[in-house]
Tab-separated table of C-alpha atoms and ligand atoms in Angstrom:
chain	number	residue	atom	x	y	z
U	1	UNK	CA	-97.661	35.865	-61.052
U	2	UNK	CA	-99.325	32.472	-60.767
U	3	UNK	CA	-98.010	29.520	-58.778
U	4	UNK	CA	-97.454	26.450	-60.969
U	5	UNK	CA	-97.901	22.739	-60.279
U	6	UNK	CA	-97.276	19.426	-61.988
U	7	UNK	CA	-100.662	17.743	-61.718
U	8	UNK	CA	-100.419	14.741	-64.028
U	9	UNK	CA	-97.897	12.450	-65.680
U	10	UNK	CA	-98.228	9.578	-68.135
U	11	UNK	CA	-95.949	6.917	-69.605
U	12	UNK	CA	-96.215	5.066	-72.905
U	13	UNK	CA	-94.120	1.891	-72.910
U	14	UNK	CA	-93.621	0.019	-76.192
U	15	UNK	CA	-94.926	-3.573	-76.064
U	16	UNK	CA	-91.558	-5.154	-76.912
U	17	UNK	CA	-88.540	-5.562	-74.635
U	18	UNK	CA	-84.955	-6.694	-75.220
U	19	UNK	CA	-83.055	-8.345	-72.359
U	20	UNK	CA	-79.289	-7.991	-72.027
U	21	UNK	CA	-78.967	-11.678	-72.946
U	22	UNK	CA	-80.868	-11.167	-76.222
U	23	UNK	CA	-78.970	-7.976	-77.005
U	24	UNK	CA	-75.539	-9.480	-76.397
U	25	UNK	CA	-76.359	-12.629	-78.407
U	26	UNK	CA	-77.426	-10.512	-81.389
U	27	UNK	CA	-74.431	-8.157	-81.161
U	28	UNK	CA	-71.973	-11.029	-80.789
U	29	UNK	CA	-73.535	-12.762	-83.790
U	30	UNK	CA	-73.112	-9.528	-85.795
U	31	UNK	CA	-69.493	-9.070	-84.635
U	32	UNK	CA	-68.633	-12.716	-85.413
U	33	UNK	CA	-70.047	-12.318	-88.948
U	34	UNK	CA	-68.108	-9.068	-89.448
U	35	UNK	CA	-64.890	-10.687	-88.267
U	36	UNK	CA	-65.431	-13.646	-90.609
U	37	UNK	CA	-66.186	-11.310	-93.531
U	38	UNK	CA	-62.976	-9.341	-92.886
U	39	UNK	CA	-60.775	-12.221	-91.751
U	40	UNK	CA	-58.079	-11.400	-94.305
U	41	UNK	CA	-57.704	-7.770	-93.231
U	42	UNK	CA	-57.760	-8.760	-89.563
U	43	UNK	CA	-55.074	-11.378	-90.264
U	44	UNK	CA	-53.001	-8.771	-92.156
U	45	UNK	CA	-53.313	-6.336	-89.271
U	46	UNK	CA	-55.063	-3.664	-91.379
U	47	UNK	CA	-58.340	-4.000	-89.496
U	48	UNK	CA	-59.102	-4.609	-85.844
U	49	UNK	CA	-61.323	-7.544	-84.951
U	50	UNK	CA	-64.634	-6.534	-83.389
U	51	UNK	CA	-64.613	-7.429	-79.675
U	52	UNK	CA	-67.499	-9.335	-78.094
U	53	UNK	CA	-69.985	-7.794	-75.682
U	54	UNK	CA	-70.955	-9.262	-72.311
U	55	UNK	CA	-74.010	-9.198	-70.062
U	56	UNK	CA	-71.826	-8.997	-66.955
U	57	UNK	CA	-70.125	-5.833	-68.221
U	58	UNK	CA	-73.416	-4.147	-69.079
U	59	UNK	CA	-75.003	-4.682	-65.658
U	60	UNK	CA	-71.814	-3.776	-63.801
U	61	UNK	CA	-71.044	-0.642	-65.860
U	62	UNK	CA	-74.587	0.693	-66.164
U	63	UNK	CA	-77.176	-1.091	-63.991
U	64	UNK	CA	-79.264	-1.731	-67.134
U	65	UNK	CA	-80.989	-5.124	-67.414
U	66	UNK	CA	-83.582	-4.588	-70.131
U	67	UNK	CA	-85.054	-1.943	-72.457
U	68	UNK	CA	-88.362	-1.296	-74.271
U	69	UNK	CA	-88.126	-0.832	-78.046
U	70	UNK	CA	-90.415	0.068	-80.929
U	71	UNK	CA	-89.080	-2.759	-83.146
U	72	UNK	CA	-87.251	-5.659	-81.584
U	73	UNK	CA	-86.878	-7.760	-84.753
U	74	UNK	CA	-84.880	-5.187	-86.733
U	75	UNK	CA	-82.586	-4.333	-83.831
U	76	UNK	CA	-81.778	-7.986	-83.094
U	77	UNK	CA	-81.411	-9.058	-86.743
U	78	UNK	CA	-77.613	-9.235	-87.280
U	79	UNK	CA	-78.189	-8.284	-90.932
U	80	UNK	CA	-80.044	-5.085	-89.938
U	81	UNK	CA	-79.057	-3.868	-86.446
U	82	UNK	CA	-81.565	-1.013	-86.283
U	83	UNK	CA	-85.339	-0.757	-85.854
U	84	UNK	CA	-87.514	-1.099	-88.958
U	85	UNK	CA	-90.419	1.308	-88.681
U	86	UNK	CA	-92.596	1.421	-91.809
U	87	UNK	CA	-92.890	4.868	-93.394
U	88	UNK	CA	-96.270	6.503	-92.856
U	89	UNK	CA	-98.123	8.702	-95.310
U	90	UNK	CA	-98.529	12.407	-94.631
U	91	UNK	CA	-102.165	11.688	-93.795
U	92	UNK	CA	-101.306	9.174	-91.066
U	93	UNK	CA	-100.351	10.249	-87.594
U	94	UNK	CA	-96.577	10.254	-87.124
U	95	UNK	CA	-95.060	7.653	-84.829
U	96	UNK	CA	-93.798	10.231	-82.310
U	97	UNK	CA	-97.198	11.926	-82.151
U	98	UNK	CA	-98.900	8.538	-81.746
U	99	UNK	CA	-96.899	7.508	-78.697
U	100	UNK	CA	-97.158	11.055	-77.314
U	101	UNK	CA	-100.975	10.846	-77.476
U	102	UNK	CA	-100.977	7.678	-75.375
U	103	UNK	CA	-98.835	9.269	-72.640
U	104	UNK	CA	-100.686	12.592	-72.894
U	105	UNK	CA	-104.115	11.035	-72.316
U	106	UNK	CA	-102.850	9.300	-69.163
U	107	UNK	CA	-101.371	12.571	-67.872
U	108	UNK	CA	-104.560	14.509	-68.658
U	109	UNK	CA	-106.653	11.859	-66.851
U	110	UNK	CA	-104.479	12.110	-63.750
U	111	UNK	CA	-104.711	15.902	-63.801
U	112	UNK	CA	-108.461	15.736	-64.461
U	113	UNK	CA	-108.124	18.042	-67.480
U	114	UNK	CA	-109.694	17.971	-70.926
U	115	UNK	CA	-108.338	19.526	-74.120
U	116	UNK	CA	-110.401	22.651	-73.419
U	117	UNK	CA	-108.413	23.305	-70.231
U	118	UNK	CA	-105.022	23.230	-71.995
U	119	UNK	CA	-103.539	26.203	-73.857
U	120	UNK	CA	-100.264	24.849	-75.217
U	121	UNK	CA	-98.300	21.709	-76.109
U	122	UNK	CA	-94.529	21.330	-75.956
U	123	UNK	CA	-92.811	18.321	-77.544
U	124	UNK	CA	-89.426	18.168	-75.798
U	125	UNK	CA	-87.225	15.315	-77.026
U	126	UNK	CA	-83.687	14.471	-78.073
U	127	UNK	CA	-84.575	13.922	-81.722
U	128	UNK	CA	-87.602	14.674	-83.877
U	129	UNK	CA	-88.647	12.510	-86.780
U	130	UNK	CA	-89.034	15.477	-89.118
U	131	UNK	CA	-88.176	19.145	-89.184
U	132	UNK	CA	-91.690	20.509	-89.667
U	133	UNK	CA	-94.573	20.772	-89.084
U	134	UNK	CA	-93.792	20.428	-85.374
U	135	UNK	CA	-94.728	17.122	-83.730
U	136	UNK	CA	-96.224	19.221	-80.907
U	137	UNK	CA	-98.680	20.856	-83.338
U	138	UNK	CA	-99.722	17.420	-84.600
U	139	UNK	CA	-100.370	16.319	-80.993
U	140	UNK	CA	-102.261	19.559	-80.341
U	141	UNK	CA	-104.462	18.947	-83.394
U	142	UNK	CA	-105.092	15.284	-82.538
U	143	UNK	CA	-106.205	16.185	-79.000
U	144	UNK	CA	-108.258	19.203	-80.094
U	145	UNK	CA	-106.274	21.678	-78.017
U	146	UNK	CA	-106.594	25.356	-78.919
U	147	UNK	CA	-103.675	27.760	-78.531
U	148	UNK	CA	-100.114	27.022	-79.597
U	149	UNK	CA	-97.493	24.283	-79.719
U	150	UNK	CA	-93.797	23.893	-80.458
U	151	UNK	CA	-90.949	21.378	-80.479
U	152	UNK	CA	-87.726	21.758	-78.541
U	153	UNK	CA	-84.568	19.672	-78.125
U	154	UNK	CA	-82.025	19.777	-75.326
U	155	UNK	CA	-81.141	16.049	-75.577
U	156	UNK	CA	-81.487	14.259	-72.217
U	157	UNK	CA	-82.417	17.516	-70.504
U	158	UNK	CA	-85.339	18.260	-72.823
U	159	UNK	CA	-87.990	17.477	-70.200
U	160	UNK	CA	-86.610	19.649	-67.403
U	161	UNK	CA	-85.963	22.504	-69.839
U	162	UNK	CA	-89.528	21.971	-71.107
U	163	UNK	CA	-90.826	22.130	-67.526
U	164	UNK	CA	-88.972	25.423	-66.997
U	165	UNK	CA	-90.359	26.863	-70.255
U	166	UNK	CA	-93.901	25.750	-69.401
U	167	UNK	CA	-93.691	26.912	-65.775
U	168	UNK	CA	-92.445	30.355	-66.834
U	169	UNK	CA	-95.310	30.699	-69.321
U	170	UNK	CA	-97.938	29.666	-66.775
U	171	UNK	CA	-96.416	31.889	-64.084
U	172	UNK	CA	-96.510	34.932	-66.336
U	173	UNK	CA	-100.022	34.233	-67.638
U	174	UNK	CA	-99.453	33.261	-71.279
U	175	UNK	CA	-101.068	29.853	-70.655
U	176	UNK	CA	-103.256	28.346	-67.922
U	177	UNK	CA	-102.201	24.748	-68.455
U	178	UNK	CA	-99.567	23.142	-70.686
U	179	UNK	CA	-99.056	19.588	-71.886
U	180	UNK	CA	-95.426	18.585	-72.347
U	181	UNK	CA	-94.610	15.301	-74.096
U	182	UNK	CA	-91.243	13.504	-74.425
U	183	UNK	CA	-91.449	10.883	-77.160
U	184	UNK	CA	-88.018	9.253	-77.194
U	185	UNK	CA	-87.426	6.771	-80.007
U	186	UNK	CA	-83.763	6.524	-79.074
U	187	UNK	CA	-83.462	3.197	-80.924
U	188	UNK	CA	-83.527	5.187	-84.184
U	189	UNK	CA	-80.307	7.085	-83.440
U	190	UNK	CA	-78.616	4.562	-81.165
U	191	UNK	CA	-75.664	2.682	-82.731
U	192	UNK	CA	-76.537	-0.948	-82.109
U	193	UNK	CA	-73.321	-2.098	-83.858
U	194	UNK	CA	-71.003	-0.463	-81.313
U	195	UNK	CA	-70.295	-2.612	-78.241
U	196	UNK	CA	-69.363	0.431	-76.138
U	197	UNK	CA	-72.876	1.879	-76.326
U	198	UNK	CA	-75.228	-0.757	-77.795
U	199	UNK	CA	-76.803	-1.430	-74.385
U	200	UNK	CA	-77.468	2.147	-73.298
U	201	UNK	CA	-80.828	3.258	-74.696
U	202	UNK	CA	-84.512	2.328	-74.772
U	203	UNK	CA	-87.713	3.755	-76.252
U	204	UNK	CA	-90.572	5.319	-74.299
U	205	UNK	CA	-92.735	8.437	-74.131
U	206	UNK	CA	-93.609	10.487	-71.083
U	207	UNK	CA	-96.086	13.336	-70.667
U	208	UNK	CA	-96.446	16.012	-67.991
U	209	UNK	CA	-99.331	18.385	-67.278
U	210	UNK	CA	-98.395	21.714	-65.717
U	211	UNK	CA	-101.056	24.181	-64.614
U	212	UNK	CA	-101.864	27.001	-62.215
U	213	UNK	CA	-101.699	25.666	-58.658
U	214	UNK	CA	-104.974	27.471	-57.869
U	215	UNK	CA	-106.766	25.406	-60.530
U	216	UNK	CA	-105.281	22.043	-59.502
U	217	UNK	CA	-107.660	19.248	-58.487
U	218	UNK	CA	-105.267	16.316	-58.945
U	219	UNK	CA	-104.710	13.934	-56.030
U	220	UNK	CA	-100.996	13.901	-56.905
U	221	UNK	CA	-99.972	17.540	-57.359
U	222	UNK	CA	-96.512	19.005	-56.885
U	223	UNK	CA	-95.933	22.748	-56.785
U	224	UNK	CA	-92.885	23.852	-58.763
U	225	UNK	CA	-90.950	25.993	-56.297
U	226	UNK	CA	-88.051	26.821	-58.602
U	227	UNK	CA	-86.319	25.704	-61.802
U	228	UNK	CA	-82.739	26.123	-62.958
U	229	UNK	CA	-81.151	25.145	-66.277
U	230	UNK	CA	-77.481	25.044	-67.226
U	231	UNK	CA	-75.581	24.334	-70.465
U	232	UNK	CA	-71.855	24.032	-71.249
U	233	UNK	CA	-70.720	23.090	-74.751
U	234	UNK	CA	-69.101	19.669	-75.121
U	235	UNK	CA	-68.435	17.337	-78.053
U	236	UNK	CA	-68.304	14.308	-75.787
U	237	UNK	CA	-71.870	13.289	-76.689
U	238	UNK	CA	-72.600	14.008	-80.326
U	239	UNK	CA	-74.684	13.033	-83.371
U	240	UNK	CA	-73.739	14.631	-86.710
U	241	UNK	CA	-76.859	13.684	-88.620
U	242	UNK	CA	-78.883	16.682	-89.719
U	243	UNK	CA	-80.568	18.556	-92.512
U	244	UNK	CA	-77.270	19.630	-94.135
U	245	UNK	CA	-76.250	15.997	-94.584
U	246	UNK	CA	-76.955	15.863	-98.325
U	247	UNK	CA	-74.991	19.057	-98.927
U	248	UNK	CA	-71.760	17.321	-97.941
U	249	UNK	CA	-69.344	14.885	-99.592
U	250	UNK	CA	-70.040	11.316	-98.609
U	251	UNK	CA	-73.469	12.052	-97.196
U	252	UNK	CA	-74.809	8.705	-98.403
U	253	UNK	CA	-72.183	6.754	-96.503
U	254	UNK	CA	-73.180	4.802	-93.432
U	255	UNK	CA	-70.965	6.909	-91.196
U	256	UNK	CA	-70.528	6.147	-87.492
U	257	UNK	CA	-70.859	9.800	-86.513
U	258	UNK	CA	-74.407	9.971	-87.903
U	259	UNK	CA	-75.606	7.973	-84.883
U	260	UNK	CA	-75.177	8.587	-81.174
U	261	UNK	CA	-71.557	8.467	-80.046
U	262	UNK	CA	-69.882	9.469	-76.833
U	263	UNK	CA	-66.747	9.488	-74.731
U	264	UNK	CA	-68.530	7.711	-71.903
U	265	UNK	CA	-65.752	7.945	-69.317
U	266	UNK	CA	-65.288	11.692	-69.884
U	267	UNK	CA	-69.043	12.250	-69.723
U	268	UNK	CA	-69.193	10.389	-66.441
U	269	UNK	CA	-66.299	12.344	-64.895
U	270	UNK	CA	-67.339	15.789	-66.121
U	271	UNK	CA	-71.100	15.608	-65.710
U	272	UNK	CA	-71.266	14.192	-62.154
U	273	UNK	CA	-69.637	17.285	-60.498
U	274	UNK	CA	-71.487	19.676	-62.827
U	275	UNK	CA	-74.881	18.246	-61.866
U	276	UNK	CA	-74.137	17.938	-58.149
U	277	UNK	CA	-73.018	21.570	-58.052
U	278	UNK	CA	-76.077	22.730	-59.982
U	279	UNK	CA	-78.416	20.945	-57.570
U	280	UNK	CA	-76.570	22.084	-54.431
U	281	UNK	CA	-76.372	25.761	-55.472
U	282	UNK	CA	-79.978	25.690	-56.645
U	283	UNK	CA	-81.119	24.285	-53.285
U	284	UNK	CA	-78.931	26.710	-51.322
U	285	UNK	CA	-80.262	29.700	-53.273
U	286	UNK	CA	-83.803	28.590	-52.440
U	287	UNK	CA	-82.913	28.170	-48.747
U	288	UNK	CA	-83.502	24.416	-48.775
U	289	UNK	CA	-81.082	22.091	-46.981
U	290	UNK	CA	-80.433	18.737	-48.744
U	291	UNK	CA	-81.578	17.017	-45.543
U	292	UNK	CA	-85.076	18.422	-46.118
U	293	UNK	CA	-85.443	16.486	-49.388
U	294	UNK	CA	-87.583	13.362	-49.403
U	295	UNK	CA	-86.725	12.292	-52.947
U	296	UNK	CA	-84.439	12.792	-55.937
U	297	UNK	CA	-85.898	11.870	-59.329
U	298	UNK	CA	-82.697	11.785	-61.353
U	299	UNK	CA	-82.066	11.330	-65.050
U	300	UNK	CA	-81.589	7.630	-65.713
U	301	UNK	CA	-78.340	7.227	-67.665
U	302	UNK	CA	-76.117	5.150	-65.463
U	303	UNK	CA	-76.643	3.762	-61.963
U	304	UNK	CA	-73.072	4.562	-60.890
U	305	UNK	CA	-73.483	8.159	-62.007
U	306	UNK	CA	-76.764	8.539	-60.122
U	307	UNK	CA	-75.329	6.965	-56.979
U	308	UNK	CA	-72.449	9.467	-57.007
U	309	UNK	CA	-74.683	12.485	-57.687
U	310	UNK	CA	-77.142	11.388	-55.007
U	311	UNK	CA	-74.354	10.954	-52.440
U	312	UNK	CA	-72.820	14.350	-53.262
U	313	UNK	CA	-76.196	16.106	-52.940
U	314	UNK	CA	-77.446	14.333	-49.816
U	315	UNK	CA	-74.043	14.160	-48.109
U	316	UNK	CA	-74.594	10.411	-47.633
U	317	UNK	CA	-75.739	7.474	-49.717
U	318	UNK	CA	-79.448	7.981	-50.472
U	319	UNK	CA	-81.768	5.046	-49.795
U	320	UNK	CA	-83.464	3.358	-52.750
U	321	UNK	CA	-86.720	5.023	-51.718
U	322	UNK	CA	-85.064	8.444	-51.667
U	323	UNK	CA	-83.518	7.965	-55.107
U	324	UNK	CA	-85.577	5.533	-57.179
U	325	UNK	CA	-84.006	3.832	-60.203
U	326	UNK	CA	-85.967	2.745	-63.254
U	327	UNK	CA	-82.850	2.166	-65.324
U	328	UNK	CA	-82.813	-1.599	-64.832
U	329	UNK	CA	-86.204	-1.882	-66.593
U	330	UNK	CA	-86.097	1.015	-69.098
U	331	UNK	CA	-82.349	1.694	-69.741
U	332	UNK	CA	-81.524	5.307	-70.641
U	333	UNK	CA	-84.629	6.851	-72.215
U	334	UNK	CA	-82.985	10.250	-72.640
U	335	UNK	CA	-85.296	13.088	-71.543
U	336	UNK	CA	-88.004	10.712	-70.306
U	337	UNK	CA	-85.919	9.026	-67.577
U	338	UNK	CA	-86.398	11.453	-64.702
U	339	UNK	CA	-90.091	11.793	-65.580
U	340	UNK	CA	-90.599	8.002	-65.482
U	341	UNK	CA	-88.955	7.980	-62.043
U	342	UNK	CA	-91.212	10.849	-60.927
U	343	UNK	CA	-94.357	9.319	-62.414
U	344	UNK	CA	-93.744	5.915	-60.817
U	345	UNK	CA	-92.491	7.191	-57.458
U	346	UNK	CA	-94.310	10.383	-56.443
U	347	UNK	CA	-97.821	9.371	-55.331
U	348	UNK	CA	-96.645	7.801	-52.052
U	349	UNK	CA	-95.056	10.907	-50.490
U	350	UNK	CA	-97.049	12.916	-47.897
U	351	UNK	CA	-98.204	16.485	-48.548
U	352	UNK	CA	-95.394	18.947	-47.848
U	353	UNK	CA	-92.611	16.614	-49.055
U	354	UNK	CA	-89.799	18.273	-50.995
U	355	UNK	CA	-87.946	16.741	-53.926
U	356	UNK	CA	-85.884	17.516	-57.018
U	357	UNK	CA	-86.398	16.336	-60.582
U	358	UNK	CA	-83.019	16.550	-62.308
U	359	UNK	CA	-81.799	15.693	-65.786
U	360	UNK	CA	-78.415	15.872	-67.492
U	361	UNK	CA	-76.842	14.883	-70.771
U	362	UNK	CA	-75.648	16.007	-74.175
U	363	UNK	CA	-74.830	19.653	-74.667
U	364	UNK	CA	-73.722	19.365	-71.880
U	365	UNK	CA	-77.047	20.269	-70.345
U	366	UNK	CA	-78.567	19.929	-66.892
U	367	UNK	CA	-81.921	20.948	-65.428
U	368	UNK	CA	-83.053	21.070	-61.797
U	369	UNK	CA	-86.707	21.385	-60.744
U	370	UNK	CA	-87.492	21.757	-57.027
U	371	UNK	CA	-91.012	20.601	-56.156
U	372	UNK	CA	-93.226	20.316	-53.068
U	373	UNK	CA	-96.175	17.952	-52.783
U	374	UNK	CA	-99.427	19.838	-52.360
U	375	UNK	CA	-102.124	17.306	-53.085
K	1	CO8	N1	-69.059	-5.599	-73.195
K	1	CO8	C1	-67.830	-5.907	-72.707
K	1	CO8	N2	-66.866	-5.001	-72.558
K	1	CO8	C2	-67.122	-3.741	-72.938
K	1	CO8	C3	-68.362	-3.350	-73.452
K	1	CO8	C4	-69.357	-4.340	-73.591
K	1	CO8	N3	-70.566	-4.058	-74.079
K	1	CO8	N4	-68.338	-2.044	-73.739
K	1	CO8	C5	-67.111	-1.600	-73.399
K	1	CO8	N5	-66.375	-2.630	-72.937
K	1	CO8	C6	-64.971	-2.591	-72.484
K	1	CO8	C7	-64.228	-1.411	-73.054
K	1	CO8	O1	-63.775	-1.660	-74.362
K	1	CO8	C8	-63.121	-1.221	-72.056
K	1	CO8	O2	-62.118	-2.176	-72.324
K	1	CO8	P1	-60.570	-1.802	-72.088
K	1	CO8	O3	-60.452	-1.508	-70.611
K	1	CO8	O4	-59.851	-3.013	-72.516
K	1	CO8	O5	-60.311	-0.593	-72.939
K	1	CO8	C9	-63.768	-1.619	-70.742
K	1	CO8	O6	-64.906	-2.419	-71.086
K	1	CO8	C10	-64.240	-0.419	-69.966
K	1	CO8	O7	-64.959	0.473	-70.871
K	1	CO8	P2	-65.387	1.916	-70.479
K	1	CO8	O8	-64.247	2.627	-69.849
K	1	CO8	O9	-66.055	2.568	-71.666
K	1	CO8	O10	-66.500	1.540	-69.401
K	1	CO8	P3	-67.169	2.439	-68.312
K	1	CO8	O11	-66.998	1.782	-67.007
K	1	CO8	O12	-66.790	3.875	-68.445
K	1	CO8	O13	-68.707	2.313	-68.698
K	1	CO8	C11	-70.423	3.625	-69.774
K	1	CO8	C12	-69.188	2.758	-69.959
K	1	CO8	C13	-71.519	2.765	-69.191
K	1	CO8	C14	-70.847	4.161	-71.127
K	1	CO8	C15	-70.119	4.774	-68.799
K	1	CO8	O14	-68.936	5.437	-69.171
K	1	CO8	C16	-71.218	5.794	-68.713
K	1	CO8	O15	-72.357	5.512	-68.418
K	1	CO8	N6	-70.900	7.062	-68.954
K	1	CO8	C17	-71.864	8.127	-68.907
K	1	CO8	C18	-72.688	7.989	-70.098
K	1	CO8	C19	-73.812	8.962	-70.121
K	1	CO8	O16	-74.472	9.258	-69.180
K	1	CO8	N7	-74.051	9.448	-71.273
K	1	CO8	C20	-75.154	10.267	-71.466
K	1	CO8	C21	-75.557	10.047	-72.820
K	1	CO8	S1	-77.221	10.220	-73.033
K	1	CO8	C22	-77.562	11.795	-73.587
K	1	CO8	O17	-76.954	12.753	-73.282
K	1	CO8	C23	-78.688	11.921	-74.526
K	1	CO8	C24	-78.188	11.934	-75.905
K	1	CO8	C25	-79.358	11.919	-76.812
K	1	CO8	C26	-80.043	10.590	-76.849
K	1	CO8	C27	-79.372	9.653	-77.774
K	1	CO8	C28	-80.254	8.476	-78.088
K	1	CO8	C29	-79.584	7.432	-78.942
């Protein structure tokens, strides 16, 4: 069995950002227009008026201040309220593969690897722009990587589940090094017309290189000591869009359930204890006391949620250095969040430092990856 390390990470950030102020102005414009268009029904009591959104609520409830997006104009246009991404021909690289290549090249540079050193590509994300051929195979082809590639989806936990899959394959010898990418174009399945969630998500892509520890030359290498994944079925975060859509009555309707929807309060209450318990039992089973941890790189969904999980795991409020947040800049980027936190806040720790990368989200799903700095 081989020891496995994370030896490189990369982040693609879209060039456009939307501040809370811009987002709220656009949503409120949309809601005002809707209310004017349906004034009669609202007056008659057959339709509820759309409530307005507020910047104060967003920051207080989530900690989010801004988000990166692939198309700002479409999202902010009150007549559109979703990104407009021109269709590409089959001969052009797909948009998910394109952003994955950017992040992948940065991760490969940090690891000091070329395509010839890599045996597999995993594209782990919470939605894929097509069913097949796999985005991962397109990335593999574009980079000139031999071997195999596949897509996987465990919503916000896709990256940690991808790390476990890759680590197990490297450990057992089926690959020497694996590139995992997490292209998250969440703006495509976010519901920008719903005030309860319109502020939550942002677009980004992360990439991670995993390889045999013995082969690692990176100056920022972390051995993967152990991984643990957990799932429990829940409808509280759901998206009903899928390939059977056209087989059903009303498939052409613009139905709310075809985009992201959630029972946010229930998610908050149910997922916090589930994740804290997963991390604590995982650490205990590996003989590591929470006090030995230098850092938690948590999924970035909600600052309040992370603060509670961090406090439950550490037995006290973690410092900002111990539990870095990137939420204020990126919002929730689904599977990429914990990897952004790791990528931005891992180089400074001394060799020997212990930490946990942890994700959680729809499914429910949660993944815990215990790492130790080696280089
Ligand atoms: N402006 C003003 N007021 C608002 C707004 C707004 N924008 N939104 C809601 N309110 C109001 C509500 O209507 C409510 O009013 P009232 O009390 O009169 O009913 C009041 O504010 C409080 O609302 P909530 O109870 O909903 O507010 P919370 O404090 O619970 O905060 C959150 C809402 C931020 C959504 C919070 O519940 C939360 O973060 N929950 C956890 C969410 C989470 O982590 N979800 C994970 C989803 S991500 C995932 O799993 C990946 C899915 C795949 C990716 C999808 C990509 C699109």
